[in-house]
Amino acid sequence: MSTREKRTAPPDPANLCKSKDPGAIREILTKVGDKWSIFILLTLEMFPDWRARFSEIEKCIPGISQKMLTVTLRNLERDGLVSREVFPEIPPRVEYQLTELGESLLDPLQNLLNWVNTNAEQVRASQNRYDEK
Amino acid sequence: MSTREKRTAPPDPANLCKSKDPGAIREILTKVGDKWSIFILLTLEMFPDWRARFSEIEKCIPGISQKMLTVTLRNLERDGLVSREVFPEIPPRVEYQLTELGESLLDPLQNLLNWVNTNAEQVRASQNRYDEK
DNA sequence: CTGTATCCAGGAAGATACTG
DNA sequence: CAGTATCTTCCTGGATACAG
């Protein structure tokens, strides 16, 4: 728990960012922070057997375009968070599912979403106050 | 803990995204996912008494420009995550510190960073495999 | 149904110069 | 010291058309 006590630590001239692989941090957070990835992950989580077809995902995410769904799924697949299986049928069927790596990301992600749900109102209030000045 | 069992839940035609205020989710995640915010939050966390001057933050974040530091700090201030205090001295001094709201974000953020540190290598391996094909 | 390919607009961010 | 002001570049993402 973070309390607001004084700290004795020095300003730390050697920065902390280096010790934590800023490249990786930025890369992963950029993914999580992009416009659609998180909604896809959350959607996949909801499907029975953790599988969903392209068109099913599309239906669950209002506003997403075919292009962005494709692009974002490819990126998630590239990162190993989602797997993709093509069934050579007519019409074609493609199923996506979270990998175990992808599932493991859901927990920390949920924490963040809980924070958002808890504090969104307070953030908005602060923004309104700021904008009025 | 998420196991890989079959689920009995239906595909859920009514999507989950709506129930969670996708606007707020996207907005907050975009902040967290932007290029500099998280490094500023982490830097502020390290300072004694949670306070730091503009130039001190700058020194701790290699590669950030004055402009982006200013812009990002303003956004964080607007969201109520960081407070800003100007001391009318010569030369001028401005101190930034995390608000309690800002501090409360650090915990979920740390979870995410832990995930990154734990899994970054695996993600990169997956990317390399994907790119070779 | 599940994509690709192309073009385009808007915003994020870098470079640089200047200021109270 | 702590910013502002411009200009420019880059990249994300949207629209549209087409294909296997």
CSV table of C-alpha atoms (C1' of nucleotides) in Angstrom, one decimal:
chain,number,residue,atom,x,y,z
A,1,MET,CA,0.0,0.0,0.0
A,2,SER,CA,1.4,3.4,-0.9
A,3,THR,CA,1.2,6.0,1.9
A,4,ARG,CA,2.2,9.5,1.5
A,5,GLU,CA,5.1,9.5,3.8
A,6,LYS,CA,8.4,11.1,3.2
A,7,ARG,CA,10.9,8.9,1.6
A,8,THR,CA,14.6,8.8,2.3
A,9,ALA,CA,15.6,7.5,-1.1
A,10,PRO,CA,17.8,9.9,-3.1
A,11,PRO,CA,16.6,11.4,-6.4
A,12,ASP,CA,18.3,8.5,-8.0
A,13,PRO,CA,20.4,9.9,-10.9
A,14,ALA,CA,20.5,6.5,-12.5
A,15,ASN,CA,17.0,6.2,-13.8
A,16,LEU,CA,14.7,3.3,-13.2
A,17,CYS,CA,13.6,3.1,-16.8
A,18,LYS,CA,16.7,1.4,-18.0
A,19,SER,CA,16.6,-1.3,-15.5
A,20,LYS,CA,13.2,-2.4,-16.7
A,21,ASP,CA,13.8,-2.7,-20.4
A,22,PRO,CA,11.9,0.4,-21.6
A,23,GLY,CA,11.7,-1.0,-25.1
A,24,ALA,CA,9.7,-4.0,-24.0
A,25,ILE,CA,7.6,-1.9,-21.7
A,26,ARG,CA,6.8,0.5,-24.4
A,27,GLU,CA,6.1,-2.1,-27.0
A,28,ILE,CA,3.8,-4.1,-24.8
A,29,LEU,CA,1.9,-1.1,-23.4
A,30,THR,CA,1.5,0.2,-26.9
A,31,LYS,CA,-0.2,-3.0,-27.8
A,32,VAL,CA,-2.5,-2.9,-24.8
A,33,GLY,CA,-3.0,0.8,-25.4
A,34,ASP,CA,-3.9,0.5,-29.0
A,35,LYS,CA,-7.4,1.0,-30.1
A,36,TRP,CA,-8.7,-2.6,-30.4
A,37,SER,CA,-6.4,-5.2,-28.9
A,38,ILE,CA,-7.8,-5.2,-25.5
A,39,PHE,CA,-11.4,-5.5,-26.7
A,40,ILE,CA,-10.4,-8.5,-28.8
A,41,LEU,CA,-8.7,-10.1,-25.8
A,42,LEU,CA,-11.7,-9.5,-23.6
A,43,THR,CA,-14.0,-10.8,-26.3
A,44,LEU,CA,-12.1,-14.0,-26.8
A,45,GLU,CA,-12.1,-14.5,-23.0
A,46,MET,CA,-15.9,-14.7,-23.2
A,47,PHE,CA,-16.3,-17.4,-25.7
A,48,PRO,CA,-17.0,-21.0,-24.8
A,49,ASP,CA,-13.9,-23.1,-25.2
A,50,TRP,CA,-12.1,-19.8,-25.6
A,51,ARG,CA,-12.7,-19.9,-29.4
A,52,ALA,CA,-14.3,-17.6,-31.7
A,53,ARG,CA,-14.7,-17.1,-35.4
A,54,PHE,CA,-13.7,-13.9,-37.2
A,55,SER,CA,-17.2,-12.8,-37.7
A,56,GLU,CA,-18.2,-13.5,-34.2
A,57,ILE,CA,-15.5,-11.3,-32.8
A,58,GLU,CA,-16.5,-8.6,-35.3
A,59,LYS,CA,-20.1,-8.7,-34.0
A,60,CYS,CA,-18.9,-8.3,-30.4
A,61,ILE,CA,-16.9,-5.2,-31.0
A,62,PRO,CA,-19.0,-2.3,-32.3
A,63,GLY,CA,-17.2,0.0,-34.6
A,64,ILE,CA,-14.3,-2.1,-35.6
A,65,SER,CA,-13.6,-2.4,-39.3
A,66,GLN,CA,-12.6,-5.6,-41.1
A,67,LYS,CA,-9.2,-4.2,-41.7
A,68,MET,CA,-8.5,-3.3,-38.1
A,69,LEU,CA,-9.8,-6.6,-36.9
A,70,THR,CA,-7.5,-8.4,-39.3
A,71,VAL,CA,-4.5,-6.3,-38.5
A,72,THR,CA,-5.0,-6.4,-34.7
A,73,LEU,CA,-5.5,-10.2,-34.7
A,74,ARG,CA,-2.4,-10.6,-36.8
A,75,ASN,CA,-0.4,-8.6,-34.3
A,76,LEU,CA,-1.8,-10.6,-31.4
A,77,GLU,CA,-0.9,-13.8,-33.2
A,78,ARG,CA,2.5,-12.5,-33.9
A,79,ASP,CA,3.0,-11.8,-30.2
A,80,GLY,CA,1.8,-15.2,-29.3
A,81,LEU,CA,-1.2,-14.0,-27.4
A,82,VAL,CA,-3.7,-15.5,-29.8
A,83,SER,CA,-3.7,-18.5,-32.0
A,84,ARG,CA,-5.3,-18.8,-35.4
A,85,GLU,CA,-6.7,-21.9,-37.1
A,86,VAL,CA,-7.9,-22.1,-40.6
A,87,PHE,CA,-10.5,-24.7,-41.7
A,88,PRO,CA,-10.3,-25.3,-45.4
A,89,GLU,CA,-14.1,-25.3,-46.0
A,90,ILE,CA,-16.4,-23.4,-48.2
A,91,PRO,CA,-17.2,-20.9,-47.0
A,92,PRO,CA,-13.9,-20.5,-45.1
A,93,ARG,CA,-13.9,-20.7,-41.4
A,94,VAL,CA,-11.2,-19.3,-39.1
A,95,GLU,CA,-11.1,-19.7,-35.4
A,96,TYR,CA,-9.2,-17.7,-32.9
A,97,GLN,CA,-8.4,-18.4,-29.3
A,98,LEU,CA,-6.3,-17.1,-26.6
A,99,THR,CA,-3.0,-18.9,-26.0
A,100,GLU,CA,-1.9,-19.5,-22.5
A,101,LEU,CA,0.3,-16.5,-22.7
A,102,GLY,CA,-2.7,-14.5,-23.8
A,103,GLU,CA,-4.7,-15.8,-20.9
A,104,SER,CA,-2.0,-14.9,-18.5
A,105,LEU,CA,-2.2,-11.3,-19.7
A,106,LEU,CA,-5.9,-11.1,-18.7
A,107,ASP,CA,-5.3,-10.9,-15.0
A,108,PRO,CA,-3.1,-7.8,-14.9
A,109,LEU,CA,-5.4,-6.4,-17.6
A,110,GLN,CA,-8.4,-6.9,-15.4
A,111,ASN,CA,-6.7,-5.1,-12.6
A,112,LEU,CA,-6.2,-2.1,-14.8
A,113,LEU,CA,-9.8,-2.2,-16.0
A,114,ASN,CA,-11.0,-2.4,-12.5
A,115,TRP,CA,-9.0,0.7,-11.7
A,116,VAL,CA,-10.7,2.4,-14.7
A,117,ASN,CA,-14.1,1.4,-13.6
A,118,THR,CA,-13.5,2.6,-10.1
A,119,ASN,CA,-11.8,5.9,-11.0
A,120,ALA,CA,-13.1,7.0,-14.4
A,121,GLU,CA,-15.6,9.3,-12.9
A,122,GLN,CA,-13.0,11.0,-10.8
A,123,VAL,CA,-10.7,11.4,-13.8
A,124,ARG,CA,-13.5,13.0,-15.8
A,125,ALA,CA,-14.3,15.4,-13.0
A,126,SER,CA,-10.7,16.4,-12.9
A,127,GLN,CA,-10.7,17.0,-16.6
A,128,ASN,CA,-13.8,19.1,-16.4
A,129,ARG,CA,-12.3,21.2,-13.6
A,130,TYR,CA,-9.1,21.7,-15.6
A,131,ASP,CA,-10.8,22.6,-18.8
A,132,GLU,CA,-13.0,25.2,-17.2
A,133,LYS,CA,-10.0,27.2,-16.2
B,1,MET,CA,-6.8,-19.0,-12.1
B,2,SER,CA,-7.8,-19.6,-15.7
B,3,THR,CA,-7.7,-23.2,-16.8
B,4,ARG,CA,-8.3,-24.3,-20.3
B,5,GLU,CA,-11.5,-26.2,-19.8
B,6,LYS,CA,-14.5,-26.0,-22.0
B,7,ARG,CA,-17.0,-23.4,-21.0
B,8,THR,CA,-20.7,-23.7,-21.0
B,9,ALA,CA,-21.4,-20.0,-21.5
B,10,PRO,CA,-23.0,-19.0,-24.7
B,11,PRO,CA,-21.3,-16.8,-27.3
B,12,ASP,CA,-23.0,-13.9,-25.7
B,13,PRO,CA,-24.5,-11.8,-28.5
B,14,ALA,CA,-24.7,-8.8,-26.3
B,15,ASN,CA,-21.1,-7.8,-26.1
B,16,LEU,CA,-19.2,-7.2,-23.0
B,17,CYS,CA,-17.6,-4.1,-24.2
B,18,LYS,CA,-20.6,-1.9,-23.6
B,19,SER,CA,-21.0,-2.9,-20.0
B,20,LYS,CA,-17.6,-1.6,-19.2
B,21,ASP,CA,-17.7,1.9,-20.6
B,22,PRO,CA,-15.4,1.4,-23.6
B,23,GLY,CA,-14.9,5.1,-23.9
B,24,ALA,CA,-13.3,5.3,-20.5
B,25,ILE,CA,-11.4,2.1,-21.0
B,26,ARG,CA,-10.0,3.3,-24.3
B,27,GLU,CA,-9.2,6.8,-23.0
B,28,ILE,CA,-7.3,5.5,-19.9
B,29,LEU,CA,-5.5,2.8,-21.8
B,30,THR,CA,-4.5,5.2,-24.4
B,31,LYS,CA,-2.8,7.3,-21.7
B,32,VAL,CA,-1.1,4.4,-20.2
B,33,GLY,CA,-0.1,3.2,-23.6
B,34,ASP,CA,1.2,6.5,-24.9
B,35,LYS,CA,4.9,7.0,-25.3
B,36,TRP,CA,5.8,8.8,-22.1
B,37,SER,CA,3.1,8.8,-19.5
B,38,ILE,CA,4.1,5.6,-17.7
B,39,PHE,CA,7.7,6.6,-17.5
B,40,ILE,CA,6.8,9.8,-15.9
B,41,LEU,CA,4.5,8.1,-13.4
B,42,LEU,CA,7.3,5.6,-12.6
B,43,THR,CA,9.8,8.4,-12.3
B,44,LEU,CA,7.7,10.4,-9.9
B,45,GLU,CA,7.2,7.3,-7.8
B,46,MET,CA,10.9,7.1,-7.2
B,47,PHE,CA,11.4,10.6,-5.8
B,48,PRO,CA,11.6,11.4,-2.1
B,49,ASP,CA,8.4,12.8,-0.8
B,50,TRP,CA,7.1,11.9,-4.3
B,51,ARG,CA,8.1,15.3,-5.6
B,52,ALA,CA,10.3,16.2,-8.5
B,53,ARG,CA,11.3,19.2,-10.5
B,54,PHE,CA,10.8,19.5,-14.3
B,55,SER,CA,14.5,19.1,-15.0
B,56,GLU,CA,14.9,16.2,-12.6
B,57,ILE,CA,12.2,14.2,-14.4
B,58,GLU,CA,13.8,15.1,-17.7
B,59,LYS,CA,17.1,13.7,-16.6
B,60,CYS,CA,15.5,10.4,-15.6
B,61,ILE,CA,13.8,9.8,-18.9
B,62,PRO,CA,16.3,9.5,-21.7
B,63,GLY,CA,15.1,10.5,-25.0
B,64,ILE,CA,12.2,12.6,-23.9
B,65,SER,CA,12.0,16.1,-25.4
B,66,GLN,CA,11.0,19.2,-23.5
B,67,LYS,CA,7.9,19.5,-25.5
B,68,MET,CA,6.7,16.0,-24.8
B,69,LEU,CA,7.6,16.2,-21.2
B,70,THR,CA,5.5,19.4,-20.9
B,71,VAL,CA,2.6,18.0,-22.9
B,72,THR,CA,2.5,14.7,-21.1
B,73,LEU,CA,2.7,16.3,-17.7
B,74,ARG,CA,-0.1,18.6,-18.6
B,75,ASN,CA,-2.3,15.7,-19.6
B,76,LEU,CA,-1.5,13.9,-16.4
B,77,GLU,CA,-2.3,17.0,-14.5
B,78,ARG,CA,-5.6,17.4,-16.4
B,79,ASP,CA,-6.5,13.8,-15.5
B,80,GLY,CA,-5.8,14.4,-11.8
B,81,LEU,CA,-2.9,12.0,-11.7
B,82,VAL,CA,-0.2,14.5,-11.1
B,83,SER,CA,-0.2,17.9,-9.3
B,84,ARG,CA,1.9,20.9,-10.3
B,85,GLU,CA,3.1,23.6,-8.1
B,86,VAL,CA,4.9,26.7,-9.3
B,87,PHE,CA,7.3,28.5,-7.1
B,88,PRO,CA,7.7,32.2,-8.2
B,89,GLU,CA,11.4,32.3,-7.8
B,90,ILE,CA,14.3,33.2,-10.1
B,91,PRO,CA,15.1,31.0,-11.7
B,92,PRO,CA,11.7,29.5,-11.7
B,93,ARG,CA,11.0,26.2,-10.0
B,94,VAL,CA,8.1,23.8,-10.6
B,95,GLU,CA,7.5,20.7,-8.7
B,96,TYR,CA,5.4,17.8,-9.7
B,97,GLN,CA,4.0,15.0,-7.6
B,98,LEU,CA,1.7,12.1,-7.9
B,99,THR,CA,-1.8,12.7,-6.5
B,100,GLU,CA,-3.4,10.0,-4.5
B,101,LEU,CA,-5.3,9.1,-7.6
B,102,GLY,CA,-2.0,8.8,-9.4
B,103,GLU,CA,-0.6,6.7,-6.7
B,104,SER,CA,-3.5,4.4,-6.9
B,105,LEU,CA,-2.8,3.7,-10.5
B,106,LEU,CA,0.7,2.5,-9.7
B,107,ASP,CA,-0.4,-0.8,-8.3
B,108,PRO,CA,-2.3,-2.1,-11.4
B,109,LEU,CA,0.4,-0.6,-13.5
B,110,GLN,CA,3.0,-2.6,-11.7
B,111,ASN,CA,1.1,-5.8,-12.3
B,112,LEU,CA,1.2,-5.1,-15.9
B,113,LEU,CA,4.9,-4.3,-15.8
B,114,ASN,CA,5.6,-7.5,-14.0
B,115,TRP,CA,3.8,-9.3,-16.7
B,116,VAL,CA,6.0,-7.6,-19.2
B,117,ASN,CA,9.2,-8.4,-17.4
B,118,THR,CA,8.1,-12.0,-17.0
B,119,ASN,CA,6.9,-12.6,-20.6
B,120,ALA,CA,8.8,-10.1,-22.8
B,121,GLU,CA,11.2,-12.8,-23.9
B,122,GLN,CA,8.5,-15.2,-24.8
B,123,VAL,CA,6.7,-12.5,-26.8
B,124,ARG,CA,9.9,-11.7,-28.7
B,125,ALA,CA,10.5,-15.4,-29.4
B,126,SER,CA,7.0,-15.6,-30.8
B,127,GLN,CA,7.6,-12.6,-33.0
B,128,ASN,CA,10.8,-14.0,-34.3
B,129,ARG,CA,9.1,-17.3,-35.2
B,130,TYR,CA,6.3,-15.4,-36.9
B,131,ASP,CA,8.5,-13.2,-38.9
B,132,GLU,CA,10.7,-16.0,-40.2
B,133,LYS,CA,7.7,-17.6,-42.0
C,1,DC,C1',-16.9,-15.8,-45.0
C,2,DT,C1',-12.5,-14.0,-44.4
C,3,DG,C1',-9.7,-11.6,-45.8
C,4,DT,C1',-6.1,-8.0,-49.1
C,5,DA,C1',-4.9,-3.8,-51.3
C,6,DT,C1',-5.0,1.1,-51.8
C,7,DC,C1',-5.6,5.6,-50.6
C,8,DC,C1',-6.2,9.3,-47.3
C,9,DA,C1',-7.0,12.2,-43.1
C,10,DG,C1',-5.8,13.3,-38.5
C,11,DG,C1',-3.1,13.1,-34.5
C,12,DA,C1',1.2,12.0,-32.0
C,13,DA,C1',5.6,13.2,-31.6
C,14,DG,C1',10.4,15.0,-33.1
C,15,DA,C1',13.5,19.2,-34.3
C,16,DT,C1',14.4,23.7,-33.7
C,17,DA,C1',14.2,28.3,-32.2
C,18,DC,C1',12.7,31.5,-28.9
C,19,DT,C1',11.1,33.7,-24.0
C,20,DG,C1',9.9,35.3,-19.0
D,1,DC,C1',14.8,26.9,-15.4
D,2,DA,C1',10.8,25.8,-17.4
D,3,DG,C1',8.6,26.3,-20.6
D,4,DT,C1',6.0,28.2,-25.9
D,5,DA,C1',5.6,28.4,-30.7
D,6,DT,C1',6.2,26.4,-35.3
D,7,DC,C1',7.1,23.3,-38.6
D,8,DT,C1',7.5,18.7,-40.2
D,9,DT,C1',7.5,13.8,-40.2
D,10,DC,C1',5.6,9.5,-39.1
D,11,DC,C1',2.2,6.3,-38.0
D,12,DT,C1',-2.5,4.8,-36.7
D,13,DG,C1',-6.6,3.9,-38.2
D,14,DG,C1',-10.8,4.8,-41.4
D,15,DA,C1',-13.1,4.2,-46.1
D,16,DT,C1',-13.5,1.8,-50.0
D,17,DA,C1',-13.0,-1.7,-53.4
D,18,DC,C1',-11.9,-6.2,-54.6
D,19,DA,C1',-10.6,-11.5,-54.1
D,20,DG,C1',-10.2,-16.6,-53.0
